[in-house]
Coordinates of C-alpha atoms in Angstrom, one line a residue:
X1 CA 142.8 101.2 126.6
X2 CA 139.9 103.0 128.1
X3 CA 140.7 107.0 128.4
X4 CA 138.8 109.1 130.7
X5 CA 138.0 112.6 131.7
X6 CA 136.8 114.0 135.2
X7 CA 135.9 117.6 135.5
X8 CA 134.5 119.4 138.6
X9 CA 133.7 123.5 138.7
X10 CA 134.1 124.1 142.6
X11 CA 132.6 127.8 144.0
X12 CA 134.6 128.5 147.3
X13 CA 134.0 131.2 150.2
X14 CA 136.6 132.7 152.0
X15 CA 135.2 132.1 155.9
X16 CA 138.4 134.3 156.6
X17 CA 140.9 136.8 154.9
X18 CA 144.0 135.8 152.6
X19 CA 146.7 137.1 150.5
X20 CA 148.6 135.5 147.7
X21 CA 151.3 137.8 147.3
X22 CA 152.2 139.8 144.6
X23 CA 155.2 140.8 145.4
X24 CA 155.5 144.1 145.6
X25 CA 155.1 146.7 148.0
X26 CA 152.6 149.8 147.9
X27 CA 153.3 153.6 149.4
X28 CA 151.7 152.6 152.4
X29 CA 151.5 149.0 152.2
X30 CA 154.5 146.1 153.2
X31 CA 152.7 143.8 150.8
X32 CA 150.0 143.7 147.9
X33 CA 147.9 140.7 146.9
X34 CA 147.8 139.1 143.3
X35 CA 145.4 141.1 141.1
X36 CA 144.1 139.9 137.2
X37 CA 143.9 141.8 134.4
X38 CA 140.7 143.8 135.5
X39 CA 142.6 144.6 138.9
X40 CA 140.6 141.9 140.7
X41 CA 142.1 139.9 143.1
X42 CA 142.0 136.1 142.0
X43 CA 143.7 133.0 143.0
X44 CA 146.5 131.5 140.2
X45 CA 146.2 128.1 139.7
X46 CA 149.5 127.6 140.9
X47 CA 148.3 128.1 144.1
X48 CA 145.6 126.0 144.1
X49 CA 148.4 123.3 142.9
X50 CA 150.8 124.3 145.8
X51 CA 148.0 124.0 148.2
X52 CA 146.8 120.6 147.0
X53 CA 149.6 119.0 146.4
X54 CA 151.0 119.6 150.4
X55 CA 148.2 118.1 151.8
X56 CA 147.6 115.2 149.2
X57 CA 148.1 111.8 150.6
X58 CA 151.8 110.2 148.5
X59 CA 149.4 107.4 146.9
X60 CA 147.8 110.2 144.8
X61 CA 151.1 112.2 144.3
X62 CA 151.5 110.3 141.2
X63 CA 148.9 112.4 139.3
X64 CA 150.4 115.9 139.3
X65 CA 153.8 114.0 137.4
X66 CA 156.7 112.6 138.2
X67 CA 160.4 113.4 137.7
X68 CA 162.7 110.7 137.4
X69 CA 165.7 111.5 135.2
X70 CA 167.7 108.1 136.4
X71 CA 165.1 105.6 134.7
X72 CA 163.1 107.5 132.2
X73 CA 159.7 107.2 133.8
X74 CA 159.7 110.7 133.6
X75 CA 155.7 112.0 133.0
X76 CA 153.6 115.1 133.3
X77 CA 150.7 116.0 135.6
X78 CA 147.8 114.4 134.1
X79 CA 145.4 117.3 136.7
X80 CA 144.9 120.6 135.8
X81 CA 143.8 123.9 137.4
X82 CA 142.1 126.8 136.2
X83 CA 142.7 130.0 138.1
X84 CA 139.9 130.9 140.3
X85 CA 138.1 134.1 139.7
X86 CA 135.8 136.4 141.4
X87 CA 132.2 136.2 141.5
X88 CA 130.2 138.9 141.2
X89 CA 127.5 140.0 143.6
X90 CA 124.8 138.3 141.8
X91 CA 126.5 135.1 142.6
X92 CA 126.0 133.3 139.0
X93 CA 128.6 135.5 137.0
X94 CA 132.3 134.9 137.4
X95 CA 134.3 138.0 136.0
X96 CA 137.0 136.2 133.6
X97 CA 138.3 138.0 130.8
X98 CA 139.2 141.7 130.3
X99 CA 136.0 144.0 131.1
X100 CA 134.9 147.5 130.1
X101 CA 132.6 147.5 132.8
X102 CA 132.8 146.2 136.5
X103 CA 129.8 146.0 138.9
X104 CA 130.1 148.5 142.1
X105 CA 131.0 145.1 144.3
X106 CA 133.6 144.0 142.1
X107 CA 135.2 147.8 142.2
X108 CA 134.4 147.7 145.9
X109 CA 137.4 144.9 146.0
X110 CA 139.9 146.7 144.3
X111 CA 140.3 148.6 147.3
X112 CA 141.7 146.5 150.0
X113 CA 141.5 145.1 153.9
X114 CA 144.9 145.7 155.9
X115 CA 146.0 143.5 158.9
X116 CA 148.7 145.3 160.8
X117 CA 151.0 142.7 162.0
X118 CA 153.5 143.2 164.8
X119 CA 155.7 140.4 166.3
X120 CA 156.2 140.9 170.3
X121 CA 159.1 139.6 172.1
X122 CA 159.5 138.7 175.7
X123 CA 160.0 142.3 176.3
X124 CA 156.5 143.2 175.3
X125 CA 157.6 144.9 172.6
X126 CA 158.2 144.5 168.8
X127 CA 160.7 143.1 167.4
X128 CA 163.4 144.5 164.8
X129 CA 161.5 144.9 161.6
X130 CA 158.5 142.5 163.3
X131 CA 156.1 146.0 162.2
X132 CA 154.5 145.6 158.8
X133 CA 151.1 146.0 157.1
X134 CA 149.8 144.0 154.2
X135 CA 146.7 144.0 152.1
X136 CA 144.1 140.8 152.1
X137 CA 141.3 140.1 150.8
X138 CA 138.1 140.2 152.9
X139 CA 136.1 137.3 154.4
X140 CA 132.8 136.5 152.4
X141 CA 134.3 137.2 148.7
X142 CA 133.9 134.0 146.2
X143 CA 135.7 132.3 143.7
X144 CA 135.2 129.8 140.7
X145 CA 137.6 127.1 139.2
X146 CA 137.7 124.0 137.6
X147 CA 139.7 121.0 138.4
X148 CA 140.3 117.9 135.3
X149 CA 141.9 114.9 136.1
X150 CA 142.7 112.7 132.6
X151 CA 143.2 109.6 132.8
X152 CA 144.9 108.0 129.6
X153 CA 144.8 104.4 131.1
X154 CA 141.9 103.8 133.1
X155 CA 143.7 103.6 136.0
X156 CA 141.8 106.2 138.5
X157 CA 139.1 104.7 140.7
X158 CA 136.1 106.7 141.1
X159 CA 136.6 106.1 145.0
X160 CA 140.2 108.3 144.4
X161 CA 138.4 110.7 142.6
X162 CA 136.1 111.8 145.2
X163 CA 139.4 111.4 147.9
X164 CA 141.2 114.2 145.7
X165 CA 138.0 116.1 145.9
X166 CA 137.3 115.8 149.5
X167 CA 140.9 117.6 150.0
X168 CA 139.5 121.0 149.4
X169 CA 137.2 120.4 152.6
X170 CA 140.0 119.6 154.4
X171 CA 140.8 121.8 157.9
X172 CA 144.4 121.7 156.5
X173 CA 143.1 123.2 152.7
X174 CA 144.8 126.6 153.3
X175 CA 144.9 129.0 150.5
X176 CA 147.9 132.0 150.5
X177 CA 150.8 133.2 153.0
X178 CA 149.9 132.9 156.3
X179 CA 148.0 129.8 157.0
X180 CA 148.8 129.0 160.1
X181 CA 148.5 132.7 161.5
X182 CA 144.1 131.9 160.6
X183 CA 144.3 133.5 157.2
X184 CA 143.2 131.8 153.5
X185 CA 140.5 129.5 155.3
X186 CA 138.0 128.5 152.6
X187 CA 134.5 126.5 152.9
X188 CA 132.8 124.9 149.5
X189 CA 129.4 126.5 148.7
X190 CA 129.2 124.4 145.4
X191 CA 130.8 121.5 143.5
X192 CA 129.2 120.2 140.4
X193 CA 131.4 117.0 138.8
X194 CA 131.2 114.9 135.8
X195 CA 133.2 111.8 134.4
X196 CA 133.4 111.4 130.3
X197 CA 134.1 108.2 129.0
X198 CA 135.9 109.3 125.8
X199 CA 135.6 105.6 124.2
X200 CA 131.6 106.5 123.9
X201 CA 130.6 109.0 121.3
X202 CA 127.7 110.8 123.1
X203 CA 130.4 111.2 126.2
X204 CA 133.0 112.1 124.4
X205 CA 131.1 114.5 122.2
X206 CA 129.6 116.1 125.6
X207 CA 133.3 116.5 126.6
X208 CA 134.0 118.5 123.7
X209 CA 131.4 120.7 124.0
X210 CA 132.4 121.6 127.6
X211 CA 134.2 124.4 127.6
X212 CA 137.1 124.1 130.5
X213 CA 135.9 127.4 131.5
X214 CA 135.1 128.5 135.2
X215 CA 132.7 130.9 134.1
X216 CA 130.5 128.1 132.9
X217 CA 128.3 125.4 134.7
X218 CA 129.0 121.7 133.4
X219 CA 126.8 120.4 131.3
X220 CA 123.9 117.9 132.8
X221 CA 126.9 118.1 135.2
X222 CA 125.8 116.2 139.1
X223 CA 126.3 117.8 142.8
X224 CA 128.6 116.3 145.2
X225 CA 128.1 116.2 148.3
X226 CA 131.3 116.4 150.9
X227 CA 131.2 113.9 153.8
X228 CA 131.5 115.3 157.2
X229 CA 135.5 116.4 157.4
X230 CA 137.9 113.3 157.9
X231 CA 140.4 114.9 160.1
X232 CA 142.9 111.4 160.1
X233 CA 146.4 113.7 160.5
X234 CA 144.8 116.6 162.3
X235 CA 143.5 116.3 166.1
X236 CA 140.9 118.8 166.8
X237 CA 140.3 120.9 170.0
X238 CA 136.7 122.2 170.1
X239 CA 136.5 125.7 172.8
X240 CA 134.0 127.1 173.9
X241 CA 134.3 130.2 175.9
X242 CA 132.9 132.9 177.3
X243 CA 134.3 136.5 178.1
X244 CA 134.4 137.1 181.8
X245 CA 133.7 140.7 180.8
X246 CA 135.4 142.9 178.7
X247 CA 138.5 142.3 176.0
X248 CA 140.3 144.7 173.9
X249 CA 142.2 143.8 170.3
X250 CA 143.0 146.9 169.3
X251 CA 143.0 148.2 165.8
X252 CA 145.9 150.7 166.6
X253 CA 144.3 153.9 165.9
X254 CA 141.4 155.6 167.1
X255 CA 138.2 157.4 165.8
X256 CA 135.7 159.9 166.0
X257 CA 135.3 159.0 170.0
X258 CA 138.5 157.6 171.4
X259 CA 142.1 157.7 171.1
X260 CA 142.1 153.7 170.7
X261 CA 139.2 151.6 169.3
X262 CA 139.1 147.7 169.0
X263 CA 139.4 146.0 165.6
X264 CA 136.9 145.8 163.1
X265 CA 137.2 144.5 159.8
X266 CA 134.9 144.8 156.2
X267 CA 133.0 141.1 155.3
X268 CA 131.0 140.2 152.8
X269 CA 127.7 138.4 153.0
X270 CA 125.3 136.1 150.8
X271 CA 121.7 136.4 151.5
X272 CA 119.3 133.0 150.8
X273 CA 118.9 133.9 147.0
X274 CA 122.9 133.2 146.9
X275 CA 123.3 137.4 146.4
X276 CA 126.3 139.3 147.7
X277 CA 125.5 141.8 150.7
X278 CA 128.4 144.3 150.7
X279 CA 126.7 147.6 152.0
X280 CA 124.3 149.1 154.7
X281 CA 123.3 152.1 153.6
X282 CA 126.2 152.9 151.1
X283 CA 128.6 152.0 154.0
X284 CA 131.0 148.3 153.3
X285 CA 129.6 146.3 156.4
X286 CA 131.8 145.5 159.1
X287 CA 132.3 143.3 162.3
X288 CA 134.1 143.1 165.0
X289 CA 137.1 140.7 165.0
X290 CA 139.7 138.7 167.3
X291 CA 142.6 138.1 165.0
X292 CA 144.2 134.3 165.2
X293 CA 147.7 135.7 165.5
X294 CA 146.3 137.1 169.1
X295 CA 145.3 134.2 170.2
X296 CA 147.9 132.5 168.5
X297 CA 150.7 134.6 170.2
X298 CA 149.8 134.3 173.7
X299 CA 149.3 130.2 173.5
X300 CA 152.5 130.3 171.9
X301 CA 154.3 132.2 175.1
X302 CA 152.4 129.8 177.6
X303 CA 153.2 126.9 175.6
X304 CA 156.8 128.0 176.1
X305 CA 156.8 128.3 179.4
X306 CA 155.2 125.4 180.2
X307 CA 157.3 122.7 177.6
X308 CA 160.6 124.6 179.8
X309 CA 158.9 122.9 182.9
X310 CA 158.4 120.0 181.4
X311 CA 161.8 119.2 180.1
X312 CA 163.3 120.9 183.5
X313 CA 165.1 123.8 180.8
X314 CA 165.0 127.0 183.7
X315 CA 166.3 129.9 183.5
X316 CA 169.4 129.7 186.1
X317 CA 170.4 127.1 183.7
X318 CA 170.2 128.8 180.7
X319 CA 172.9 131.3 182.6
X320 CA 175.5 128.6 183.7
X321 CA 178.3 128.0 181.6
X322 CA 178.1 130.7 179.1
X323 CA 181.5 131.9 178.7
X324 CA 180.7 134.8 176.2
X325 CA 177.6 136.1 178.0
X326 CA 179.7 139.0 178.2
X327 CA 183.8 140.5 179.6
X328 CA 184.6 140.3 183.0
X329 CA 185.8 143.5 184.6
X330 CA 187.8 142.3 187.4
X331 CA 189.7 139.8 185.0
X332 CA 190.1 142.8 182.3
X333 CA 191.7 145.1 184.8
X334 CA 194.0 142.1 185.8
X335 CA 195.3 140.9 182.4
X336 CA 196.4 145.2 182.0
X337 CA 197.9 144.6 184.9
X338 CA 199.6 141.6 183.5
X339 CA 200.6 143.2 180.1
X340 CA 202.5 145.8 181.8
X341 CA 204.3 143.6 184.0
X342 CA 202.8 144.3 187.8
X343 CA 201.6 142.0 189.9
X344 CA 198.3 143.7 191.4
X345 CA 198.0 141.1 193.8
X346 CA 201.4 142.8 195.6
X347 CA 201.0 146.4 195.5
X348 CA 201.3 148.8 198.4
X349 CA 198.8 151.6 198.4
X350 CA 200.2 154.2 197.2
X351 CA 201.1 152.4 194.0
X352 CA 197.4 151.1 193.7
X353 CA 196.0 155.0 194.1
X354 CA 198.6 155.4 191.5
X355 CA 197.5 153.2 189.3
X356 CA 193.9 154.0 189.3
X357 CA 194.0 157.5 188.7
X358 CA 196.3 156.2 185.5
X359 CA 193.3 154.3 184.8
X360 CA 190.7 156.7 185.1
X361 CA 192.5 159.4 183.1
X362 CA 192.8 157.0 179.9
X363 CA 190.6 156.7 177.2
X364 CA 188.5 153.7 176.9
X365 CA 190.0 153.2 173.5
X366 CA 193.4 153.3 175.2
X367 CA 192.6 150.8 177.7
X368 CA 191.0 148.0 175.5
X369 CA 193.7 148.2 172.5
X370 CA 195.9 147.0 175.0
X371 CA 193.7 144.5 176.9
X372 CA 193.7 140.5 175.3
X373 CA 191.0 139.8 177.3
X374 CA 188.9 142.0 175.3
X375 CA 190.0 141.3 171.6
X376 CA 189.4 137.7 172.5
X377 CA 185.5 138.4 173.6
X378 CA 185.7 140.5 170.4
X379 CA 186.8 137.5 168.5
X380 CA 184.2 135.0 169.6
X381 CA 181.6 137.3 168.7
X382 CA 182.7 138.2 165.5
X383 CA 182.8 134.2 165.0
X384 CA 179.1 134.1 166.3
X385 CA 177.7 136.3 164.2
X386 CA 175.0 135.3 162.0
X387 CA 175.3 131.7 163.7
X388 CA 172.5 131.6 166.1
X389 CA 169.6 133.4 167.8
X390 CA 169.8 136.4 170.7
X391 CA 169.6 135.2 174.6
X392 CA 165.8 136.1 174.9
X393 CA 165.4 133.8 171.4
X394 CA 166.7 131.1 172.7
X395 CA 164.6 130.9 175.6
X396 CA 161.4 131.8 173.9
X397 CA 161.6 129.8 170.6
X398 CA 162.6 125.9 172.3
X399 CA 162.2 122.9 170.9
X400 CA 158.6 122.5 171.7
X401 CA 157.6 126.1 170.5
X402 CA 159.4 125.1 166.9
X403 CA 158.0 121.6 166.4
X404 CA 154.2 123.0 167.5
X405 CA 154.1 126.4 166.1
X406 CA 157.0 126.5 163.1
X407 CA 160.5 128.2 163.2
X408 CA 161.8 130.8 160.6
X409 CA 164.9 129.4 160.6
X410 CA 168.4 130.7 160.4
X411 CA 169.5 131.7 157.0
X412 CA 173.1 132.0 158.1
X413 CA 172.8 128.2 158.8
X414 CA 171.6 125.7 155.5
X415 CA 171.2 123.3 158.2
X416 CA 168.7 125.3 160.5
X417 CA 166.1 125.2 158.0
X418 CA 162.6 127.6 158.5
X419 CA 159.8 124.7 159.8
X420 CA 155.7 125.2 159.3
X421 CA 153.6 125.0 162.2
X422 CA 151.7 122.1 162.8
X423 CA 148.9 124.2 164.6
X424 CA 145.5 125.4 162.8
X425 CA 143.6 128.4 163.7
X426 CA 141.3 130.6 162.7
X427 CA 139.6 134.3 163.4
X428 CA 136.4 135.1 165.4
X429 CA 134.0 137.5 163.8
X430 CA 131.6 138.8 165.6
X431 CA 128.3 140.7 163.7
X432 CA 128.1 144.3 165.4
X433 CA 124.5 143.3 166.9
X434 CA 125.7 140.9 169.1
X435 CA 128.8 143.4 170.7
X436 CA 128.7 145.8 173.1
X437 CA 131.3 148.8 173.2
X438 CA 132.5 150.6 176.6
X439 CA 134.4 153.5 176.5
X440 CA 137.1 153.5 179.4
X441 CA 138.5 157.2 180.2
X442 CA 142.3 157.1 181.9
X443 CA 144.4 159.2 183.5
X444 CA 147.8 159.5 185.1
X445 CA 147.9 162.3 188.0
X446 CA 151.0 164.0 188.3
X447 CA 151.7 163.8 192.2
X448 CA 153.3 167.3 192.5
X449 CA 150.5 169.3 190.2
X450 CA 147.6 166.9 190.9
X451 CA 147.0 167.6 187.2
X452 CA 147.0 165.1 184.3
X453 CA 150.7 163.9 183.4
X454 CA 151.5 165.1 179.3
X455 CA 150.1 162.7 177.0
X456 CA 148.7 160.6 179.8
X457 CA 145.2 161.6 179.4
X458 CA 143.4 159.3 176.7
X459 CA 140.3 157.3 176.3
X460 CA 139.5 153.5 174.7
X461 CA 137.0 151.4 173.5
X462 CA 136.9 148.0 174.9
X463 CA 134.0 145.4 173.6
X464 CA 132.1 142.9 175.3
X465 CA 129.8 140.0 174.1
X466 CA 126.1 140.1 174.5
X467 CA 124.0 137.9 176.4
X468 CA 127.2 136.4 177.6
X469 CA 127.1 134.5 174.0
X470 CA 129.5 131.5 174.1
X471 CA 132.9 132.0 171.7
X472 CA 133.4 128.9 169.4
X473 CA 137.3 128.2 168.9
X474 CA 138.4 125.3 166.7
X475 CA 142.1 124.5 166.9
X476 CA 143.6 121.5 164.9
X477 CA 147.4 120.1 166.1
X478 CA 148.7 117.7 163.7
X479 CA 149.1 114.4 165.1
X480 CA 152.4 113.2 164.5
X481 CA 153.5 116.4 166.6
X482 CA 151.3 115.3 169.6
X483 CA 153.5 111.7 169.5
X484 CA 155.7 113.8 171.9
X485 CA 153.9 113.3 175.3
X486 CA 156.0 116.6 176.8
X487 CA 154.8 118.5 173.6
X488 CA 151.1 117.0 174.5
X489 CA 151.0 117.6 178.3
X490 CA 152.5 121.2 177.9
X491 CA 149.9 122.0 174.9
X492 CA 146.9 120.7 176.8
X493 CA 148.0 122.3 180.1
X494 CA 147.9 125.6 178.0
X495 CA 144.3 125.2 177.0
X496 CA 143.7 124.1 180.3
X497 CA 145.1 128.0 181.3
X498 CA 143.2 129.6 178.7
X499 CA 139.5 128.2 179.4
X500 CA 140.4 128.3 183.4
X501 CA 140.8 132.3 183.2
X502 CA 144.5 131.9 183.9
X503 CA 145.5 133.0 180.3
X504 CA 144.1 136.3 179.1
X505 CA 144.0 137.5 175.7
X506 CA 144.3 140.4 173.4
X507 CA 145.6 143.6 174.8
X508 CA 144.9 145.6 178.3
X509 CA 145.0 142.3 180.3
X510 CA 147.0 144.2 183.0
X511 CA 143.5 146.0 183.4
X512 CA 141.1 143.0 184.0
X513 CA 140.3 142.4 180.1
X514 CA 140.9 139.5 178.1
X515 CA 139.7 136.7 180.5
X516 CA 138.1 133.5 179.2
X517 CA 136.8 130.7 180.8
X518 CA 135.0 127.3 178.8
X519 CA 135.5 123.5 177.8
X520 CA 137.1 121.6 175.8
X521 CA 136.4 118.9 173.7
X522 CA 138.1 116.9 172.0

């Protein structure tokens, strides 16, 4: 029986924010990420775990365990996962362990980057409790772990090896909450592997002295190199656009200048010696950003629309046939009527005038204690609560929008489970060099004064790209969702919108911003 070990120290980059949870809430903060013991944020093993096990193929499941209680093949998970912790800024030392002493970058990332999220409704407006902040951690920071798979029997090709390891360069190799609103994208900068054959001495000896530590290179340990990404359950959609003009995302204050600026965001950067860049003169560097949940958002409404065309579900329909869309007035009045015995339908006029000044003196109590239609309205939404979504819901979260971009389910029904979208995106930064900022002044005249209305005097910031740069925009839809051909045609036809300048983005669009036009390929 031949055992063997493989070990592989991996140093990843986050190419875009991400949050594993902690938990708990701050004063000002919805939600806090994970911190270590020296109050750096870090990523537990758990999650590396989660993460890898959800997008590992079920050939390879076998290797994190099995539970089988019926026949007694019961075993545990012969891979195991260091947490990954933060490198410091001179991109060699990986802060594990309690410290005395932090560097100025590591204490630069205990404070924090916030993404203000709001959730808009068909309204144009937020949702109840769709408001919240929450902390991430900034593009640009890096992490170390290590990864051992033992094999006790021999039984691990090399070939599946390297399959496990290609995972974490998968487009679908999301780290944290969030992963399909463009956060907890990672790239590889480094991965250094070596297999021990513990049946030889030397190797097994080698092994020993290998400390399964992700502050520590492996020994005589070899590079691998990733193949370009295999993207076999993932079909990508490569944009390239360019902003007609201007576009606005707002960051939902304002500064020194202007009452509303557009959204910026701290990064990190590594220059060519592999060192971290984190400040321009003693200021974190920044760059300008369009968030994926913006982009996300508005192909998510023109999907909608466009899957209700193709599966003929309108609006006048939506409206026939409701019984409790809400109590009829004419039959409310009639069944009073009825309660007390008169026939309405054979009333002289006095007796009418009569009876509606008795109904306009009474109290609306009055009236509806003594009104069956009513109570029975009453009744059926009393039996509806907690058993289904609001009118506008409905319309806007269809089938379509729920198998392509996930549904949070109902948690008044165990059968209406919460879904995970099968659509990948991911932010656009922009460095500050290639943007150009215009300040827009408005003003609403009062037509009686000729003056400025109250509070209807404010200036903004809108941004433009320079050089009319093109905007590279990789979407992945997962394949087996694209088996639907309505789901397909309505999806493609909303690209088709958004590169044809018939699908603005971001915020002021009713001013002229936020027009794209581009290609696809595919």
């Amino acid at each position: 029986m031949k055992k063997q070990i493989y070990l592989s120290r991996f140093i990843i980059e986050t190419t875009s924010p991400f949050a594993i949870k902690s938990g708990n809430a701050g004063i000002i903060l919805d939600s806090l990420v994970a911190r270590d013991a020296n109050d750096l944020p870090y990523i537990p093993a758990t999650s590396l775990t989660g993460v890898l096990r959800s997008i590992l193929p079920l050939d390879l499941d076998h290797w994190f365990g099995i539970q089988d209680k019926d026949n007694d093949k019961s075993k545990g998970s012969q891979v195991i996962l260091s947490d990954a912790y933060l490198m410091d800024e001179d991109g060699k030392t990986v802060l594990t362990g309690l410290r005395g002493k932090i560097s100025p970058y590591a204490k630069s990332l205990k404070s924090y980057v916030v993404r203000d999220r709001v959730k808009i409704n068909d309204k144009g407006v937020a949702t109840n409790q769709g408001k919240f902040d929450e902390e991430l951690v900034p593009k640009g920071v890096r992490f170390a772990f290590m990864l051992e798979i033992q094999d006790d029997n021999g039984e691990l090709e090399e070939k599946e090896w390297f399959d496990l390891l290609s995972l974490f360069n998968a487009p679908e190799f999301r780290i944290g909450g969030g992963s399909r609103n463009g956060r907890g994208v990672f790239k590889v900068i480094d991965c250094s592997i070596k297999k021990y054959d513990l049946s030889d001495k030397d190797a097994l000896k080698g092994y020993l002295e290998q400390p399964f530590n992700p502050a520590l290179p492996i020994l005589k340990g070899e590079k691998f190199t990733f193949n370009s990404t295999s993207n076999t359950n993932w079909k990508k959609y490569s944009l390239k656009l360019t902003a007609r003009d201007f576009f606005h995302f707002g960051a939902g204050f304002g500064d020194e200048e202007v009452d509303n600026t557009v959204k910026k965001e701290v990064v990190i950067r590594w220059d060519s010696n592999g060192s971290a860049i984190w400040q321009d003169n003693n200021e974190a560097i920044w760059e300008f950003l369009i968030p994926a949940t913006s982009i996300k958002g508005a192909l998510a409404h023109r999907f909608a629309y466009h899957y209700n065309k193709e599966v003929g579900h309108f609006s006048d329909i939506e409206g026939k046939g409701n019984e409790n869309s809400g109590p009829d007035g004419e039959k409310e009045i009639s069944e009073y009527f009825s309660n007390l015995g008169i026939d309405d339908n054979n009333l002289s006029m006095e007796e009418l005038k009569e009876l509606q000044g008795k109904l306009a003196s009474m109290q609306p109590s009055e009236f509806f204690d003594k009104n069956t239609a009513w109570k029975n309205f009453e009744a059926d939404c009393e039996k509806a609560k907690g058993k289904g979504m609001t009118r506008s819901e409905a319309v806007e979260i269809n089938n379509g929008v729920k198998e392509l971009f996930g549904y949070e389910g109902n948690p008044y029904d165990k059968e209406d489970k919460a879904k995970r979208g099968n659509v990948l995106i991911h932010d656009i930064y922009f460095k500050k060099e290639a943007i150009t900022e215009k300040l827009f002044n408005h003003v609403a005249i009062d037509r009686y004064t000729g003056g400025a209305k109250a509070g209807a005097l404010f200036n903004e910031k809108a941004a433009a790209v320079k050089d009319n740069t093109g905007i590279n925009l990789d979407v992945y839809v997962n394949k087996t969702t694209l088996s639907d051909s309505k789901i397909t045609s309505a999806w493609e036809t909303t690209l088709n919108d958004l590169i044809e300048g018939r699908l603005p983005l971001g915020g002021k669009t009713n001013y002229g911003h936020g027009i794209f036009t581009g290609q696809i390929t595919q």
